[in-house]
Amino acid sequence: MDRNQQLFEQAKTIIPGGVNSPVRAFGSVGGIPRFINKAQGAYVWDENRNRYIDYVGSWGPAIVGHAHPEVVEAVCQATENGLSFGAPTENEIRIAEEIRNIMPSMEQIRLVSSGTEATMSAIRLARGFTGRDNIIKFEGCYHGHSDSLLVKAGSGLLTFGQPSSAGVPDDFSRHTLVLPYNDVEALQQTFASKGDSIACVIVEPIAGNMNMIPATVEFVQALRTLTEKHGSVLIYDEVMTGFRVALGGAQSIHGIKPDLTTIGKIIGGGMPVAAFGGRADIMACISPLGAVYQAGTLSGNPVCVAAGIKTLEIIQRSDFYTNLNIHTQELSNGLTAIARQANIPFCSRSIGGMFGFYFTPDLPNCFTDMQNSNLILFKAFFHAMLSHGVALAPSAYEACFVSAAHSSDIIADTLGLATEAFTEIARTV
Ligand SMILES: *Cc1c(COP(=O)(O)O)cnc(C)c1O
């Protein structure tokens, strides 16, 4: 047994499934998860001393590259003044101001420690603000693991959701309506029949949890118009897309001003920081100002906030997003060209530093489209790339990420390895 294998066996004796978050267990691709002991720039190293070009990027936060020296220094400096105070600090104001400069729709901001907390709190806030119980989410969108949001579609349109996890009472999930993504008509019908009972609509404006699927212009416009018309709160869940698809997130690309926004991942630069925020009149309902309770012992943690402030500084340097875009496009276009040459049904697209690739003949636009992707080819490609030293997300339903440390040379290396991987899998089909 190699060391990854040994550690996985050991881990399973004490940690359920051997992991602290399910996708890490390689359940949908099979095989042994790599235990990582070091990350630097565009690379990660496993316990067998293998190096991988990393496109997981800690699932999004690592946009400036792993262990960026300036971020590490900011963290080290912050630790010298203490690890946590449970009291307000000046840097919490600085990071909130920085976020608002970048995303002006976030007029007031509250820091939390995970994306799950951010979306859970935003939903509670929307319910408290409107005095309504029902919420709308979309099939294939992931918003963390709070009860209201772990709901999958019912049997047809306009049915109330079913829990997608044991332990979520039906009584909770019946307040969550699940609609197909990018389906304007389903949205219009639901608002026509239930509009005045809907507290909020929560959406991944560029979905990254059913692989990468962008919302259409018509869809986001309908979201904004219908929520406004019916007094429902529009929540853009930009935990993944914020500072990732563009500096100002998907809302800057769409030209849409959501009522509330949730962010996370990148704003902690690898440390646990997330936030929700938006319209000042809505945010005024949060305790201690208002009646909607929300709190956190480690919220606004000084060490984490230091990492966040430095990361936000680095991403605002000149040409950061221009280069990120170019490199991500090089990869996405390159993979498509190579796959086509190998006669493999494959598509890819990218926005900013985020890309999706799909073993489908055409680009998918909703969860149902994604369900038709060829999972056997995905698994074969994933493992071929891994054995050549390229780490992709271990699931066909995840987006991948490029960082500022992924130079053109590293992208070219990746494409060279992908040529071998595609040739290998073409032989097996
Ligand atoms: C990752 C993610 C979350 C959950 O964030 P955690 O920090 O994992 O709790 C919520 N929404 C979206 C869109 C995400 O990508």
Coordinates of C-alpha atoms and ligand atoms in Angstrom, one line a residue:
M1 CA 0.0 0.0 0.0
D2 CA 1.3 3.5 -0.8
R3 CA 1.0 6.3 1.7
N4 CA -2.3 7.8 0.3
Q5 CA -3.9 4.4 0.6
Q6 CA -2.5 3.8 4.1
L7 CA -3.8 7.2 5.3
F8 CA -7.2 6.6 3.7
E9 CA -7.6 3.3 5.5
Q10 CA -6.5 5.0 8.8
A11 CA -8.8 8.0 8.2
K12 CA -11.8 5.7 7.7
T13 CA -11.3 4.2 11.2
I14 CA -11.9 7.6 12.8
I15 CA -13.5 10.0 10.3
P16 CA -16.7 9.0 8.5
G17 CA -15.7 7.9 5.0
G18 CA -12.2 9.2 5.8
V19 CA -13.0 12.8 4.9
N20 CA -14.4 16.0 6.4
S21 CA -16.4 16.9 3.3
P22 CA -17.9 14.2 1.1
V23 CA -16.6 15.0 -2.4
R24 CA -13.0 14.6 -1.2
A25 CA -13.6 10.8 -0.8
F26 CA -13.5 10.3 -4.7
G27 CA -16.9 8.5 -4.4
S28 CA -18.0 9.4 -7.9
V29 CA -14.8 8.7 -9.6
G30 CA -13.6 5.7 -7.5
G31 CA -10.0 5.1 -6.4
I32 CA -8.0 6.5 -3.6
P33 CA -8.2 10.2 -2.7
R34 CA -4.8 12.0 -2.6
F35 CA -3.8 13.2 0.8
I36 CA -2.2 16.5 0.2
N37 CA 0.7 17.8 2.4
K38 CA 1.8 20.9 0.5
A39 CA 0.5 23.4 -2.0
Q40 CA 2.4 26.2 -3.7
G41 CA 1.4 28.4 -6.6
A42 CA -0.3 26.2 -9.2
Y43 CA 0.8 22.9 -7.7
V44 CA -0.2 20.5 -4.9
W45 CA 1.9 17.6 -3.6
D46 CA 0.5 14.4 -2.1
E47 CA 1.8 12.1 0.6
N48 CA 3.5 9.9 -2.1
R49 CA 5.6 13.0 -3.1
N50 CA 3.7 13.3 -6.4
R51 CA 3.2 16.8 -7.8
Y52 CA 0.0 17.8 -9.5
I53 CA -1.0 20.9 -11.5
D54 CA -4.0 21.8 -9.4
Y55 CA -7.4 22.9 -10.9
V56 CA -9.4 22.4 -7.7
G57 CA -7.8 25.4 -6.0
S58 CA -9.3 24.4 -2.6
W59 CA -12.7 24.6 -4.5
G60 CA -12.2 28.2 -5.4
P61 CA -10.4 30.2 -2.8
A62 CA -6.9 29.8 -4.2
I63 CA -7.3 32.5 -7.0
V64 CA -3.9 34.1 -6.4
G65 CA -2.2 30.7 -6.3
H66 CA -1.6 28.5 -3.3
A67 CA 0.4 29.9 -0.4
H68 CA 1.0 33.3 -2.0
P69 CA 3.9 34.8 -0.1
E70 CA 2.2 38.1 0.6
V71 CA -0.9 36.3 1.9
V72 CA 1.1 34.0 4.1
E73 CA 3.0 37.0 5.5
A74 CA -0.2 38.9 6.3
V75 CA -1.5 35.8 8.1
C76 CA 1.8 35.4 10.1
Q77 CA 1.8 39.0 11.1
A78 CA -1.8 38.9 12.2
T79 CA -1.2 35.9 14.4
E80 CA 1.4 37.8 16.4
N81 CA -1.4 40.0 17.8
G82 CA -3.6 37.2 18.9
L83 CA -5.7 34.6 17.2
S84 CA -9.2 35.7 18.1
F85 CA -10.8 38.3 20.3
G86 CA -14.6 37.9 20.1
A87 CA -14.7 41.7 19.8
P88 CA -14.9 44.1 16.9
T89 CA -11.6 45.0 15.0
E90 CA -10.6 47.7 12.6
N91 CA -9.8 45.3 9.9
E92 CA -13.4 44.1 9.8
I93 CA -14.3 47.6 8.6
R94 CA -11.5 47.6 6.1
I95 CA -12.6 44.3 4.5
A96 CA -16.2 45.3 4.4
E97 CA -15.4 48.6 2.8
E98 CA -13.2 46.8 0.2
I99 CA -16.0 44.3 -0.6
R100 CA -18.5 47.2 -1.0
N101 CA -16.2 49.1 -3.3
I102 CA -16.0 46.0 -5.5
M103 CA -19.7 45.0 -5.2
P104 CA -21.7 48.2 -4.6
S105 CA -25.0 46.2 -4.1
M106 CA -23.6 45.1 -0.8
E107 CA -24.5 48.3 1.1
Q108 CA -24.2 46.6 4.5
I109 CA -22.2 43.5 5.1
R110 CA -22.0 40.8 7.9
L111 CA -19.0 38.5 8.0
V112 CA -19.5 34.8 8.8
S113 CA -17.2 31.8 8.6
S114 CA -18.6 29.6 5.8
G115 CA -20.7 29.9 2.7
T116 CA -23.3 27.7 4.3
E117 CA -23.7 30.2 7.1
A118 CA -23.9 33.0 4.7
T119 CA -26.7 31.5 2.6
M120 CA -28.6 30.2 5.7
S121 CA -28.5 33.6 7.3
A122 CA -29.5 35.4 4.0
I123 CA -32.5 33.1 3.7
R124 CA -33.5 33.6 7.4
L125 CA -33.1 37.4 6.8
A126 CA -35.3 37.3 3.7
R127 CA -38.0 35.4 5.6
G128 CA -37.8 37.8 8.5
F129 CA -37.8 40.9 6.2
T130 CA -40.8 39.7 4.1
G131 CA -42.7 37.8 6.8
R132 CA -43.1 35.0 4.2
D133 CA -42.0 31.3 4.5
N134 CA -41.6 30.0 0.9
I135 CA -38.3 30.2 -1.0
I136 CA -37.4 29.3 -4.6
K137 CA -34.2 27.5 -5.5
F138 CA -33.1 25.9 -8.8
E139 CA -32.3 22.3 -9.6
G140 CA -28.6 21.7 -9.6
C141 CA -27.7 24.8 -7.7
Y142 CA -25.9 24.2 -4.4
H143 CA -26.1 26.7 -1.6
G144 CA -24.4 25.0 1.3
H145 CA -25.9 22.4 3.6
S146 CA -28.6 24.1 5.7
D147 CA -31.9 22.3 6.0
S148 CA -34.0 24.7 3.7
L149 CA -31.4 24.4 0.9
L150 CA -30.9 20.6 0.9
V151 CA -33.9 20.1 -1.2
K152 CA -34.3 18.5 -4.6
A153 CA -37.0 18.9 -7.2
G154 CA -40.4 17.3 -6.6
S155 CA -42.1 15.2 -9.2
G156 CA -43.1 18.1 -11.5
L157 CA -43.2 21.8 -11.9
L158 CA -44.8 23.8 -9.1
T159 CA -44.5 20.9 -6.7
F160 CA -42.9 21.5 -3.3
G161 CA -39.5 20.0 -2.8
Q162 CA -38.4 16.8 -1.2
P163 CA -35.5 16.7 1.2
S164 CA -32.3 15.5 -0.6
S165 CA -30.8 14.5 2.7
A166 CA -32.0 12.3 5.5
G167 CA -32.5 14.3 8.7
V168 CA -34.4 17.2 7.0
P169 CA -38.0 17.1 8.0
D170 CA -40.6 17.3 5.1
D171 CA -42.1 20.2 7.0
F172 CA -39.0 22.2 6.3
S173 CA -38.5 21.2 2.7
R174 CA -42.1 21.9 1.8
H175 CA -41.3 25.6 2.0
T176 CA -38.6 25.2 -0.7
L177 CA -39.9 25.3 -4.2
V178 CA -37.4 23.8 -6.7
L179 CA -37.5 25.0 -10.3
P180 CA -35.4 24.1 -13.4
Y181 CA -32.5 26.4 -14.0
N182 CA -32.7 28.8 -17.0
D183 CA -36.5 28.1 -17.3
V184 CA -38.2 31.5 -17.5
E185 CA -41.6 30.1 -18.0
A186 CA -41.5 27.9 -14.9
L187 CA -40.5 31.0 -13.0
Q188 CA -43.3 33.1 -14.4
Q189 CA -45.9 30.4 -13.6
T190 CA -44.7 30.0 -10.1
F191 CA -44.8 33.7 -9.4
A192 CA -48.2 34.0 -11.0
S193 CA -49.7 31.4 -8.7
K194 CA -47.6 31.8 -5.5
G195 CA -45.8 35.1 -5.8
D196 CA -47.1 36.8 -2.7
S197 CA -45.9 33.8 -0.5
I198 CA -42.4 33.8 -1.8
A199 CA -39.8 35.3 0.6
C200 CA -36.9 35.0 -1.7
V201 CA -35.3 33.4 -4.8
I202 CA -31.8 32.2 -4.3
V203 CA -29.7 31.5 -7.4
E204 CA -26.2 30.7 -8.5
P205 CA -26.0 33.3 -11.2
I206 CA -23.3 31.3 -13.0
A207 CA -23.9 27.8 -11.6
G208 CA -20.7 25.9 -10.5
N209 CA -22.2 23.0 -8.7
M210 CA -23.7 21.2 -11.7
N211 CA -20.4 21.7 -13.5
M212 CA -20.4 25.2 -14.9
I213 CA -23.6 26.5 -16.4
P214 CA -24.2 30.2 -16.8
A215 CA -27.7 31.7 -16.4
T216 CA -29.1 33.2 -19.6
V217 CA -29.7 36.9 -19.9
E218 CA -33.5 36.4 -20.2
F219 CA -33.4 34.2 -17.0
V220 CA -31.6 36.8 -14.8
Q221 CA -33.8 39.6 -16.1
A222 CA -36.9 37.6 -15.3
L223 CA -35.5 36.9 -11.8
R224 CA -35.0 40.6 -11.2
T225 CA -38.3 41.7 -12.6
L226 CA -40.5 39.1 -11.0
T227 CA -38.9 39.4 -7.5
E228 CA -39.3 43.1 -7.7
K229 CA -42.9 42.9 -8.8
H230 CA -43.9 40.5 -6.0
G231 CA -41.8 42.0 -3.2
S232 CA -39.6 38.9 -2.9
V233 CA -35.9 39.2 -2.1
L234 CA -33.4 38.3 -4.9
I235 CA -30.4 36.5 -3.4
Y236 CA -27.3 36.1 -5.7
D237 CA -25.3 33.3 -4.2
E238 CA -21.8 34.4 -5.4
V239 CA -19.9 32.2 -2.9
M240 CA -18.2 30.7 -5.9
T241 CA -18.5 33.3 -8.6
G242 CA -17.7 36.4 -6.5
F243 CA -14.2 37.7 -7.5
R244 CA -13.9 34.6 -9.7
V245 CA -15.8 35.1 -12.9
A246 CA -14.9 38.8 -12.8
L247 CA -13.8 41.2 -10.0
G248 CA -17.3 42.3 -9.3
G249 CA -18.8 38.8 -9.7
A250 CA -21.6 37.6 -11.9
Q251 CA -23.7 40.6 -10.9
S252 CA -21.2 42.9 -12.6
I253 CA -21.4 40.8 -15.8
H254 CA -25.2 40.7 -15.7
G255 CA -25.6 44.3 -14.8
I256 CA -28.1 43.1 -12.1
K257 CA -28.4 44.6 -8.6
P258 CA -29.5 41.8 -6.3
D259 CA -31.2 42.6 -3.0
L260 CA -28.8 40.3 -1.1
T261 CA -25.5 38.7 -2.1
T262 CA -23.6 35.8 -0.4
I263 CA -19.9 35.5 -0.9
G264 CA -17.2 33.3 0.6
K265 CA -14.3 31.2 -0.8
I266 CA -12.1 33.9 -2.3
I267 CA -12.7 36.6 0.3
G268 CA -10.9 34.4 2.9
G269 CA -8.0 33.6 0.5
G270 CA -7.9 30.1 1.9
M271 CA -9.1 30.9 5.4
P272 CA -12.6 30.5 6.6
V273 CA -14.3 33.8 5.8
A274 CA -17.7 34.3 4.1
A275 CA -20.2 37.1 4.2
F276 CA -23.8 38.1 3.3
G277 CA -24.9 41.6 2.6
G278 CA -27.0 43.9 0.5
R279 CA -29.8 46.5 0.8
A280 CA -29.4 48.5 3.9
D281 CA -33.1 48.4 4.7
I282 CA -33.0 44.6 4.6
M283 CA -29.7 44.3 6.5
A284 CA -31.2 46.5 9.3
C285 CA -33.4 43.5 10.2
I286 CA -30.4 41.6 11.5
S287 CA -29.6 41.5 15.2
P288 CA -28.6 43.6 17.2
L289 CA -30.5 46.2 15.0
G290 CA -33.5 44.0 14.1
A291 CA -35.3 40.9 15.1
V292 CA -33.6 38.3 12.8
Y293 CA -31.0 36.5 15.0
Q294 CA -27.5 35.7 13.6
A295 CA -24.2 35.4 15.4
G296 CA -20.8 33.7 15.4
T297 CA -18.0 33.2 17.9
L298 CA -15.3 33.3 15.2
S299 CA -17.1 35.6 12.8
G300 CA -14.6 38.2 11.5
N301 CA -11.7 36.3 12.9
P302 CA -8.6 38.6 12.7
V303 CA -6.2 36.1 11.2
C304 CA -8.7 35.1 8.5
V305 CA -9.7 38.7 7.7
A306 CA -6.0 39.5 7.2
A307 CA -5.7 36.8 4.6
G308 CA -8.9 38.1 2.9
I309 CA -7.7 41.8 2.8
K310 CA -4.4 40.8 1.2
T311 CA -6.1 38.6 -1.3
L312 CA -8.6 41.4 -2.3
E313 CA -5.6 43.7 -2.7
I314 CA -3.7 41.3 -5.0
I315 CA -6.7 40.6 -7.3
Q316 CA -7.2 44.3 -7.9
R317 CA -3.7 44.8 -9.4
S318 CA -3.5 45.7 -13.0
D319 CA -4.3 43.0 -15.6
F320 CA -5.1 40.4 -12.9
Y321 CA -8.4 39.4 -14.6
T322 CA -7.2 40.0 -18.1
N323 CA -4.5 37.4 -17.6
L324 CA -6.7 35.0 -15.7
N325 CA -9.2 35.2 -18.5
I326 CA -6.6 34.5 -21.2
H327 CA -5.1 31.6 -19.4
T328 CA -8.5 30.0 -18.6
Q329 CA -9.6 30.4 -22.2
E330 CA -6.3 28.9 -23.4
L331 CA -7.0 25.8 -21.3
S332 CA -10.7 25.6 -22.2
N333 CA -10.2 26.0 -25.9
G334 CA -7.2 23.8 -25.9
L335 CA -9.0 20.9 -24.2
T336 CA -11.9 21.2 -26.7
A337 CA -9.6 21.1 -29.7
I338 CA -7.6 18.1 -28.4
A339 CA -10.8 16.1 -27.5
R340 CA -12.3 16.9 -31.0
Q341 CA -9.2 15.6 -32.6
A342 CA -9.5 12.4 -30.6
N343 CA -13.1 12.1 -31.7
I344 CA -14.5 12.4 -28.2
P345 CA -17.8 14.1 -27.5
F346 CA -16.6 17.0 -25.4
C347 CA -17.4 20.7 -24.8
S348 CA -15.9 23.3 -22.5
R349 CA -16.4 26.9 -21.6
S350 CA -14.9 29.4 -19.2
I351 CA -15.7 32.7 -17.6
G352 CA -13.0 34.6 -15.8
G353 CA -11.0 32.0 -13.8
M354 CA -13.7 29.4 -13.8
F355 CA -14.2 26.7 -16.4
G356 CA -16.4 23.7 -17.0
F357 CA -15.8 20.7 -19.3
Y358 CA -18.5 18.2 -20.2
F359 CA -18.5 14.9 -22.0
T360 CA -21.6 16.0 -24.0
P361 CA -22.0 16.7 -27.7
D362 CA -23.5 20.2 -26.9
L363 CA -23.0 22.7 -24.2
P364 CA -25.4 22.0 -21.3
N365 CA -27.8 24.7 -20.1
C366 CA -29.5 23.0 -17.1
F367 CA -29.2 20.1 -14.7
T368 CA -31.1 17.7 -17.0
D369 CA -28.6 18.5 -19.8
M370 CA -25.8 17.6 -17.4
Q371 CA -27.4 14.3 -16.5
N372 CA -26.8 13.3 -20.1
S373 CA -23.1 13.7 -19.9
N374 CA -20.9 10.6 -20.3
L375 CA -19.8 9.7 -16.8
I376 CA -17.7 6.8 -17.9
L377 CA -15.6 9.1 -20.1
F378 CA -15.4 11.6 -17.3
K379 CA -14.0 9.0 -14.9
A380 CA -11.5 7.7 -17.4
F381 CA -10.3 11.2 -18.2
F382 CA -10.1 12.3 -14.6
H383 CA -7.9 9.3 -13.7
A384 CA -5.8 9.6 -16.8
M385 CA -5.1 13.2 -16.0
L386 CA -4.4 12.4 -12.3
S387 CA -1.9 9.7 -13.2
H388 CA -0.2 12.3 -15.5
G389 CA 0.0 14.8 -12.7
V390 CA -3.1 17.0 -13.2
A391 CA -5.7 17.3 -10.4
L392 CA -9.2 18.1 -11.7
A393 CA -12.3 18.2 -9.5
P394 CA -13.2 14.5 -8.7
S395 CA -16.8 14.9 -10.0
A396 CA -18.4 15.6 -13.3
Y397 CA -20.7 18.0 -11.5
E398 CA -18.1 20.4 -10.3
A399 CA -16.5 23.4 -12.0
C400 CA -12.7 23.8 -12.1
F401 CA -10.5 26.8 -11.3
V402 CA -7.5 28.5 -12.7
S403 CA -5.3 30.8 -10.6
A404 CA -2.9 33.7 -11.3
A405 CA -0.1 31.2 -10.8
H406 CA -1.2 29.1 -13.8
S407 CA 1.1 30.7 -16.3
S408 CA 0.8 30.1 -20.1
D409 CA 3.7 27.5 -19.7
I410 CA 1.7 25.6 -17.1
I411 CA -1.4 25.7 -19.2
A412 CA 0.7 24.4 -22.2
D413 CA 2.1 21.6 -19.9
T414 CA -1.5 20.7 -19.0
L415 CA -2.6 20.6 -22.6
G416 CA 0.3 18.3 -23.4
L417 CA -0.7 15.9 -20.7
A418 CA -4.3 16.2 -21.8
T419 CA -3.3 15.1 -25.3
E420 CA -1.9 11.9 -23.8
A421 CA -5.0 11.4 -21.6
F422 CA -7.5 11.9 -24.4
T423 CA -5.5 9.5 -26.6
E424 CA -5.6 6.9 -23.8
I425 CA -9.3 7.2 -23.2
A426 CA -10.1 7.2 -26.9
R427 CA -8.5 3.8 -27.2
T428 CA -10.8 2.4 -24.5
V429 CA -14.1 3.6 -26.0
Ligands
LIG1 C1 -19.2 26.4 -1.8 C2 -20.5 27.0 -2.0 C3 -21.4 27.2 -0.9 C4 -21.1 26.7 0.5 O1 -19.9 27.3 1.1 P1 -19.2 26.5 2.3 O2 -18.1 27.4 2.7 O3 -18.7 25.2 1.7 O4 -20.2 26.2 3.3 C5 -22.6 27.9 -1.0 N1 -22.9 28.4 -2.3 C6 -22.1 28.2 -3.4 C7 -22.6 28.7 -4.7 C8 -20.9 27.5 -3.2 O5 -20.2 27.3 -4.3

